[in-house]
PDB file of C-alpha atoms in Angstrom:
ATOM      1  CA  GLY A  14     129.805 175.504 181.055  1.00  0.00           C
ATOM      2  CA  GLN A  15     128.850 172.640 178.842  1.00  0.00           C
ATOM      3  CA  GLN A  16     128.689 169.417 180.798  1.00  0.00           C
ATOM      4  CA  VAL A  17     127.855 165.803 180.308  1.00  0.00           C
ATOM      5  CA  MET A  18     126.857 164.111 183.534  1.00  0.00           C
ATOM      6  CA  GLN A  19     127.688 160.449 183.870  1.00  0.00           C
ATOM      7  CA  ILE A  20     126.506 158.008 186.536  1.00  0.00           C
ATOM      8  CA  PRO A  21     127.378 155.996 188.487  1.00  0.00           C
ATOM      9  CA  GLN A  22     130.928 156.984 189.339  1.00  0.00           C
ATOM     10  CA  TYR A  23     131.824 153.434 190.308  1.00  0.00           C
ATOM     11  CA  GLN A  24     130.237 150.036 189.830  1.00  0.00           C
ATOM     12  CA  HIS A  25     131.547 146.873 191.393  1.00  0.00           C
ATOM     13  CA  VAL A  26     129.870 143.730 190.039  1.00  0.00           C
ATOM     14  CA  GLN A  27     130.251 139.992 190.243  1.00  0.00           C
ATOM     15  CA  GLU A  28     131.399 138.392 187.024  1.00  0.00           C
ATOM     16  CA  GLY A  29     128.325 137.462 185.032  1.00  0.00           C
ATOM     17  CA  GLU A  30     126.186 140.319 186.304  1.00  0.00           C
ATOM     18  CA  ASP A  31     125.018 143.112 184.031  1.00  0.00           C
ATOM     19  CA  PHE A  32     126.307 146.681 184.084  1.00  0.00           C
ATOM     20  CA  THR A  33     124.863 149.970 182.876  1.00  0.00           C
ATOM     21  CA  THR A  34     126.268 153.480 182.769  1.00  0.00           C
ATOM     22  CA  TYR A  35     124.267 156.570 181.881  1.00  0.00           C
ATOM     23  CA  CYS A  36     125.084 159.935 180.379  1.00  0.00           C
ATOM     24  CA  ASN A  37     122.841 162.970 180.572  1.00  0.00           C
ATOM     25  CA  SER A  38     123.016 166.440 179.129  1.00  0.00           C
ATOM     26  CA  SER A  39     120.824 169.488 179.636  1.00  0.00           C
ATOM     27  CA  THR A  40     121.337 170.451 176.005  1.00  0.00           C
ATOM     28  CA  THR A  41     120.799 168.616 172.751  1.00  0.00           C
ATOM     29  CA  LEU A  42     123.771 166.647 171.561  1.00  0.00           C
ATOM     30  CA  SER A  43     124.929 166.453 167.954  1.00  0.00           C
ATOM     31  CA  ASN A  44     126.132 162.930 168.569  1.00  0.00           C
ATOM     32  CA  ILE A  45     127.599 160.895 171.384  1.00  0.00           C
ATOM     33  CA  GLN A  46     130.606 158.645 171.521  1.00  0.00           C
ATOM     34  CA  TRP A  47     131.689 156.017 174.004  1.00  0.00           C
ATOM     35  CA  TYR A  48     135.254 155.190 175.008  1.00  0.00           C
ATOM     36  CA  LYS A  49     136.856 152.627 177.263  1.00  0.00           C
ATOM     37  CA  GLN A  50     140.026 153.239 179.229  1.00  0.00           C
ATOM     38  CA  ARG A  51     141.705 150.218 180.747  1.00  0.00           C
ATOM     39  CA  PRO A  52     143.699 150.796 183.961  1.00  0.00           C
ATOM     40  CA  GLY A  53     146.982 152.447 183.020  1.00  0.00           C
ATOM     41  CA  GLY A  54     145.878 152.801 179.422  1.00  0.00           C
ATOM     42  CA  HIS A  55     144.497 155.395 177.091  1.00  0.00           C
ATOM     43  CA  PRO A  56     140.886 155.868 175.989  1.00  0.00           C
ATOM     44  CA  VAL A  57     139.830 153.685 173.094  1.00  0.00           C
ATOM     45  CA  PHE A  58     136.850 154.482 170.910  1.00  0.00           C
ATOM     46  CA  LEU A  59     133.930 152.055 171.132  1.00  0.00           C
ATOM     47  CA  ILE A  60     131.091 153.567 169.144  1.00  0.00           C
ATOM     48  CA  GLN A  61     129.344 156.710 167.939  1.00  0.00           C
ATOM     49  CA  LEU A  62     125.589 157.313 167.985  1.00  0.00           C
ATOM     50  CA  VAL A  63     124.092 160.013 165.821  1.00  0.00           C
ATOM     51  CA  LYS A  64     120.374 159.463 165.328  1.00  0.00           C
ATOM     52  CA  SER A  65     117.582 160.064 167.804  1.00  0.00           C
ATOM     53  CA  GLY A  66     116.590 156.771 169.456  1.00  0.00           C
ATOM     54  CA  GLU A  67     119.492 154.905 167.899  1.00  0.00           C
ATOM     55  CA  VAL A  68     120.457 151.523 169.353  1.00  0.00           C
ATOM     56  CA  LYS A  69     123.669 149.741 168.447  1.00  0.00           C
ATOM     57  CA  LYS A  70     125.084 146.465 169.663  1.00  0.00           C
ATOM     58  CA  GLN A  71     128.608 145.129 169.847  1.00  0.00           C
ATOM     59  CA  LYS A  72     128.527 141.564 171.159  1.00  0.00           C
ATOM     60  CA  ARG A  73     127.607 141.970 174.855  1.00  0.00           C
ATOM     61  CA  LEU A  74     127.548 145.788 174.688  1.00  0.00           C
ATOM     62  CA  THR A  75     124.373 147.709 173.864  1.00  0.00           C
ATOM     63  CA  PHE A  76     124.453 151.452 173.264  1.00  0.00           C
ATOM     64  CA  GLN A  77     121.394 153.691 173.192  1.00  0.00           C
ATOM     65  CA  PHE A  78     120.844 157.329 172.276  1.00  0.00           C
ATOM     66  CA  GLY A  79     117.753 158.984 173.704  1.00  0.00           C
ATOM     67  CA  GLU A  80     114.867 160.221 171.612  1.00  0.00           C
ATOM     68  CA  ALA A  81     115.587 163.812 172.594  1.00  0.00           C
ATOM     69  CA  LYS A  82     119.326 163.338 172.009  1.00  0.00           C
ATOM     70  CA  LYS A  83     120.055 164.438 175.557  1.00  0.00           C
ATOM     71  CA  ASN A  84     120.971 161.115 177.106  1.00  0.00           C
ATOM     72  CA  SER A  85     122.664 157.857 176.330  1.00  0.00           C
ATOM     73  CA  SER A  86     123.437 154.555 177.972  1.00  0.00           C
ATOM     74  CA  LEU A  87     125.885 151.692 177.692  1.00  0.00           C
ATOM     75  CA  HIS A  88     124.754 148.298 178.908  1.00  0.00           C
ATOM     76  CA  ILE A  89     127.045 145.295 179.263  1.00  0.00           C
ATOM     77  CA  THR A  90     125.410 141.900 179.564  1.00  0.00           C
ATOM     78  CA  ALA A  91     127.110 139.195 181.644  1.00  0.00           C
ATOM     79  CA  THR A  92     130.259 141.100 182.527  1.00  0.00           C
ATOM     80  CA  GLN A  93     133.659 139.491 182.255  1.00  0.00           C
ATOM     81  CA  THR A  94     136.926 140.407 183.938  1.00  0.00           C
ATOM     82  CA  THR A  95     138.114 141.780 180.611  1.00  0.00           C
ATOM     83  CA  ASP A  96     135.409 144.455 180.873  1.00  0.00           C
ATOM     84  CA  VAL A  97     137.266 146.131 183.743  1.00  0.00           C
ATOM     85  CA  GLY A  98     138.058 149.777 183.060  1.00  0.00           C
ATOM     86  CA  THR A  99     136.535 153.210 182.966  1.00  0.00           C
ATOM     87  CA  TYR A 100     133.809 153.908 180.442  1.00  0.00           C
ATOM     88  CA  PHE A 101     133.427 157.455 179.212  1.00  0.00           C
ATOM     89  CA  CYS A 102     130.768 159.049 177.137  1.00  0.00           C
ATOM     90  CA  ALA A 103     131.815 162.028 175.052  1.00  0.00           C
ATOM     91  CA  ALA A 104     129.664 164.514 173.239  1.00  0.00           C
ATOM     92  CA  ARG A 105     129.631 167.608 171.163  1.00  0.00           C
ATOM     93  CA  MET A 106     126.857 170.045 171.946  1.00  0.00           C
ATOM     94  CA  ASP A 107     125.154 171.629 168.976  1.00  0.00           C
ATOM     95  CA  SER A 108     127.373 173.881 166.902  1.00  0.00           C
ATOM     96  CA  SER A 109     130.478 173.059 168.884  1.00  0.00           C
ATOM     97  CA  TYR A 110     133.700 171.367 167.896  1.00  0.00           C
ATOM     98  CA  LYS A 111     134.597 170.615 171.513  1.00  0.00           C
ATOM     99  CA  LEU A 112     134.384 166.949 172.411  1.00  0.00           C
ATOM    100  CA  ILE A 113     133.419 166.980 176.076  1.00  0.00           C
ATOM    101  CA  PHE A 114     133.910 163.826 178.113  1.00  0.00           C
ATOM    102  CA  GLY A 115     131.686 162.687 180.926  1.00  0.00           C
ATOM    103  CA  SER A 116     133.290 161.999 184.288  1.00  0.00           C
ATOM    104  CA  GLY A 117     133.407 158.280 183.550  1.00  0.00           C
ATOM    105  CA  THR A 118     132.131 155.152 185.249  1.00  0.00           C
ATOM    106  CA  ARG A 119     134.760 152.872 186.687  1.00  0.00           C
ATOM    107  CA  LEU A 120     133.776 149.229 186.386  1.00  0.00           C
ATOM    108  CA  LEU A 121     135.314 146.623 188.644  1.00  0.00           C
ATOM    109  CA  VAL A 122     134.466 142.949 188.103  1.00  0.00           C
ATOM    110  CA  ARG A 123     134.895 140.330 190.820  1.00  0.00           C
ATOM    111  CA  PRO A 124     135.917 136.950 189.334  1.00  0.00           C
TER     112      PRO A 124
ATOM    113  CA  ASP B  12     148.771 150.917 168.621  1.00  0.00           C
ATOM    114  CA  SER B  13     146.581 153.936 167.804  1.00  0.00           C
ATOM    115  CA  GLY B  14     149.155 155.521 165.519  1.00  0.00           C
ATOM    116  CA  VAL B  15     149.331 158.638 167.679  1.00  0.00           C
ATOM    117  CA  THR B  16     152.756 159.249 169.194  1.00  0.00           C
ATOM    118  CA  GLN B  17     153.357 161.321 172.290  1.00  0.00           C
ATOM    119  CA  THR B  18     156.697 162.295 173.783  1.00  0.00           C
ATOM    120  CA  PRO B  19     157.972 162.243 176.397  1.00  0.00           C
ATOM    121  CA  LYS B  20     156.117 159.414 178.136  1.00  0.00           C
ATOM    122  CA  HIS B  21     157.194 160.599 181.552  1.00  0.00           C
ATOM    123  CA  LEU B  22     158.458 163.943 182.746  1.00  0.00           C
ATOM    124  CA  ILE B  23     159.450 165.083 186.222  1.00  0.00           C
ATOM    125  CA  THR B  24     160.141 168.718 186.833  1.00  0.00           C
ATOM    126  CA  ALA B  25     159.990 171.405 189.490  1.00  0.00           C
ATOM    127  CA  THR B  26     157.490 174.133 190.207  1.00  0.00           C
ATOM    128  CA  GLY B  27     158.021 177.250 188.149  1.00  0.00           C
ATOM    129  CA  GLN B  28     159.550 175.382 185.238  1.00  0.00           C
ATOM    130  CA  ARG B  29     158.350 175.103 181.659  1.00  0.00           C
ATOM    131  CA  VAL B  30     157.853 171.934 179.626  1.00  0.00           C
ATOM    132  CA  THR B  31     156.821 171.067 176.109  1.00  0.00           C
ATOM    133  CA  LEU B  32     154.794 167.985 175.239  1.00  0.00           C
ATOM    134  CA  ARG B  33     154.823 166.754 171.675  1.00  0.00           C
ATOM    135  CA  CYS B  34     152.235 164.875 169.664  1.00  0.00           C
ATOM    136  CA  SER B  35     152.368 163.314 166.221  1.00  0.00           C
ATOM    137  CA  PRO B  36     148.898 162.473 164.925  1.00  0.00           C
ATOM    138  CA  ARG B  37     147.964 159.450 162.886  1.00  0.00           C
ATOM    139  CA  SER B  38     149.064 159.683 159.297  1.00  0.00           C
ATOM    140  CA  GLY B  39     146.516 161.741 157.398  1.00  0.00           C
ATOM    141  CA  ASP B  40     144.638 163.055 160.439  1.00  0.00           C
ATOM    142  CA  LEU B  41     144.243 166.817 160.353  1.00  0.00           C
ATOM    143  CA  SER B  42     142.739 167.385 163.777  1.00  0.00           C
ATOM    144  CA  VAL B  43     144.580 167.254 167.094  1.00  0.00           C
ATOM    145  CA  TYR B  44     143.025 167.441 170.546  1.00  0.00           C
ATOM    146  CA  TRP B  45     144.706 167.882 173.918  1.00  0.00           C
ATOM    147  CA  TYR B  46     143.195 166.586 177.151  1.00  0.00           C
ATOM    148  CA  GLN B  47     144.323 166.670 180.769  1.00  0.00           C
ATOM    149  CA  GLN B  48     143.573 163.760 183.100  1.00  0.00           C
ATOM    150  CA  SER B  49     144.411 164.213 186.757  1.00  0.00           C
ATOM    151  CA  LEU B  50     144.710 161.195 189.030  1.00  0.00           C
ATOM    152  CA  ASP B  51     141.550 159.087 188.818  1.00  0.00           C
ATOM    153  CA  GLN B  52     139.733 161.978 187.194  1.00  0.00           C
ATOM    154  CA  GLY B  53     137.986 162.512 183.917  1.00  0.00           C
ATOM    155  CA  LEU B  54     139.333 163.947 180.719  1.00  0.00           C
ATOM    156  CA  GLN B  55     139.383 167.729 180.659  1.00  0.00           C
ATOM    157  CA  PHE B  56     139.346 169.213 177.175  1.00  0.00           C
ATOM    158  CA  LEU B  57     142.092 171.764 176.675  1.00  0.00           C
ATOM    159  CA  ILE B  58     142.254 172.690 173.008  1.00  0.00           C
ATOM    160  CA  GLN B  59     141.719 171.462 169.462  1.00  0.00           C
ATOM    161  CA  TYR B  60     143.530 172.278 166.234  1.00  0.00           C
ATOM    162  CA  TYR B  61     142.516 171.492 162.710  1.00  0.00           C
ATOM    163  CA  ASN B  62     145.011 171.744 159.899  1.00  0.00           C
ATOM    164  CA  GLY B  63     147.098 174.277 161.776  1.00  0.00           C
ATOM    165  CA  GLU B  64     144.255 176.466 162.991  1.00  0.00           C
ATOM    166  CA  GLU B  65     142.828 176.605 166.489  1.00  0.00           C
ATOM    167  CA  ARG B  66     139.311 175.184 166.239  1.00  0.00           C
ATOM    168  CA  ALA B  67     138.027 174.981 169.827  1.00  0.00           C
ATOM    169  CA  LYS B  68     139.236 175.948 173.248  1.00  0.00           C
ATOM    170  CA  GLY B  69     138.341 174.503 176.621  1.00  0.00           C
ATOM    171  CA  ASN B  70     139.297 175.631 180.099  1.00  0.00           C
ATOM    172  CA  ILE B  71     142.952 175.935 179.213  1.00  0.00           C
ATOM    173  CA  LEU B  72     144.999 177.983 181.627  1.00  0.00           C
ATOM    174  CA  GLU B  73     146.760 181.097 180.378  1.00  0.00           C
ATOM    175  CA  ARG B  74     150.041 179.471 181.430  1.00  0.00           C
ATOM    176  CA  PHE B  75     149.386 176.784 178.831  1.00  0.00           C
ATOM    177  CA  SER B  76     149.652 177.252 175.105  1.00  0.00           C
ATOM    178  CA  ALA B  77     149.609 174.990 172.105  1.00  0.00           C
ATOM    179  CA  GLN B  78     150.118 175.019 168.395  1.00  0.00           C
ATOM    180  CA  GLN B  79     149.900 172.756 165.397  1.00  0.00           C
ATOM    181  CA  PHE B  80     152.692 172.939 162.876  1.00  0.00           C
ATOM    182  CA  PRO B  81     152.536 172.640 159.057  1.00  0.00           C
ATOM    183  CA  ASP B  82     153.557 168.977 159.290  1.00  0.00           C
ATOM    184  CA  LEU B  83     150.504 168.556 161.580  1.00  0.00           C
ATOM    185  CA  HIS B  84     152.381 167.628 164.713  1.00  0.00           C
ATOM    186  CA  SER B  85     151.358 169.579 167.777  1.00  0.00           C
ATOM    187  CA  GLU B  86     153.034 170.849 170.894  1.00  0.00           C
ATOM    188  CA  LEU B  87     151.531 171.740 174.255  1.00  0.00           C
ATOM    189  CA  ASN B  88     153.592 174.199 176.266  1.00  0.00           C
ATOM    190  CA  LEU B  89     153.087 174.378 180.017  1.00  0.00           C
ATOM    191  CA  SER B  90     154.831 177.185 181.877  1.00  0.00           C
ATOM    192  CA  SER B  91     155.179 178.423 185.467  1.00  0.00           C
ATOM    193  CA  LEU B  92     154.295 174.921 186.521  1.00  0.00           C
ATOM    194  CA  GLU B  93     152.428 174.315 189.750  1.00  0.00           C
ATOM    195  CA  LEU B  94     151.956 171.150 191.784  1.00  0.00           C
ATOM    196  CA  GLY B  95     148.379 170.930 190.543  1.00  0.00           C
ATOM    197  CA  ASP B  96     149.549 170.635 186.962  1.00  0.00           C
ATOM    198  CA  SER B  97     150.722 167.105 187.680  1.00  0.00           C
ATOM    199  CA  ALA B  98     148.576 164.950 185.422  1.00  0.00           C
ATOM    200  CA  LEU B  99     148.448 162.720 182.406  1.00  0.00           C
ATOM    201  CA  TYR B 100     148.230 164.745 179.219  1.00  0.00           C
ATOM    202  CA  PHE B 101     146.662 163.007 176.283  1.00  0.00           C
ATOM    203  CA  CYS B 102     146.802 163.964 172.671  1.00  0.00           C
ATOM    204  CA  ALA B 103     144.237 162.566 170.272  1.00  0.00           C
ATOM    205  CA  SER B 104     143.821 162.883 166.555  1.00  0.00           C
ATOM    206  CA  SER B 105     140.900 162.666 164.216  1.00  0.00           C
ATOM    207  CA  ALA B 106     140.507 162.726 160.489  1.00  0.00           C
ATOM    208  CA  TYR B 107     137.793 165.335 160.771  1.00  0.00           C
ATOM    209  CA  GLY B 108     137.540 168.837 162.100  1.00  0.00           C
ATOM    210  CA  THR B 109     133.794 168.920 162.149  1.00  0.00           C
ATOM    211  CA  ASP B 110     131.272 167.548 164.616  1.00  0.00           C
ATOM    212  CA  THR B 111     131.895 163.913 163.979  1.00  0.00           C
ATOM    213  CA  GLY B 112     134.673 161.377 163.872  1.00  0.00           C
ATOM    214  CA  GLU B 113     136.253 159.155 166.451  1.00  0.00           C
ATOM    215  CA  LEU B 114     139.350 160.196 168.344  1.00  0.00           C
ATOM    216  CA  PHE B 115     142.510 158.105 168.422  1.00  0.00           C
ATOM    217  CA  PHE B 116     144.431 158.682 171.620  1.00  0.00           C
ATOM    218  CA  GLY B 117     148.127 158.494 172.224  1.00  0.00           C
ATOM    219  CA  GLU B 118     149.489 156.780 175.308  1.00  0.00           C
ATOM    220  CA  GLY B 119     149.861 160.074 177.119  1.00  0.00           C
ATOM    221  CA  SER B 120     152.612 162.088 178.727  1.00  0.00           C
ATOM    222  CA  ARG B 121     152.710 161.792 182.485  1.00  0.00           C
ATOM    223  CA  LEU B 122     153.873 165.035 184.062  1.00  0.00           C
ATOM    224  CA  THR B 123     154.970 165.158 187.681  1.00  0.00           C
ATOM    225  CA  VAL B 124     155.667 168.558 189.201  1.00  0.00           C
ATOM    226  CA  LEU B 125     157.634 168.476 192.452  1.00  0.00           C
TER     227      LEU B 125
END
């Protein structure tokens, strides 16, 4: 079935270190979204990327969409304890209404 | 507060039983999605409705069914419950029924099957 692979599964960093999570698909994506789920919480939308090669920034977060629209990344610069949570990418494959979530990357930050 | 309301927040029941989870989308949103999240797992897409019509279906079990009513609220029915159905069930809404638009998630309904 349609899948979006996300790595790594876990990342444990020291506060101040950078963090990156990657999403990959074998098929072309219409667009890709990123969500954050805090422990015990619900997913919250962060951003949507639509164009090939698109790069968007939100303060310390940088989102990229690959040229072939098959992969994406989320990079956090100088992590803080407030960044703790699970980051999910979510994508619709071409001609599909299904929004498929990646398996998520759980970020833990040591103070 | 996302504006999406899910009830009940918690539900404990026995194997073989049937439960109904309810979702009220954000005001004005026409699209409702249902996801299942098992312990420390990802979000499994179950089904999507747009303005009362089923729009997309994921790996939803035959024991599960859903519908969206004219007032746009949605219900997810889970029957013949098994231990493995224990999970957090999220509803999300979106203004759009097409291939774009962010999802607003409710706080989830945590189902425990004993």
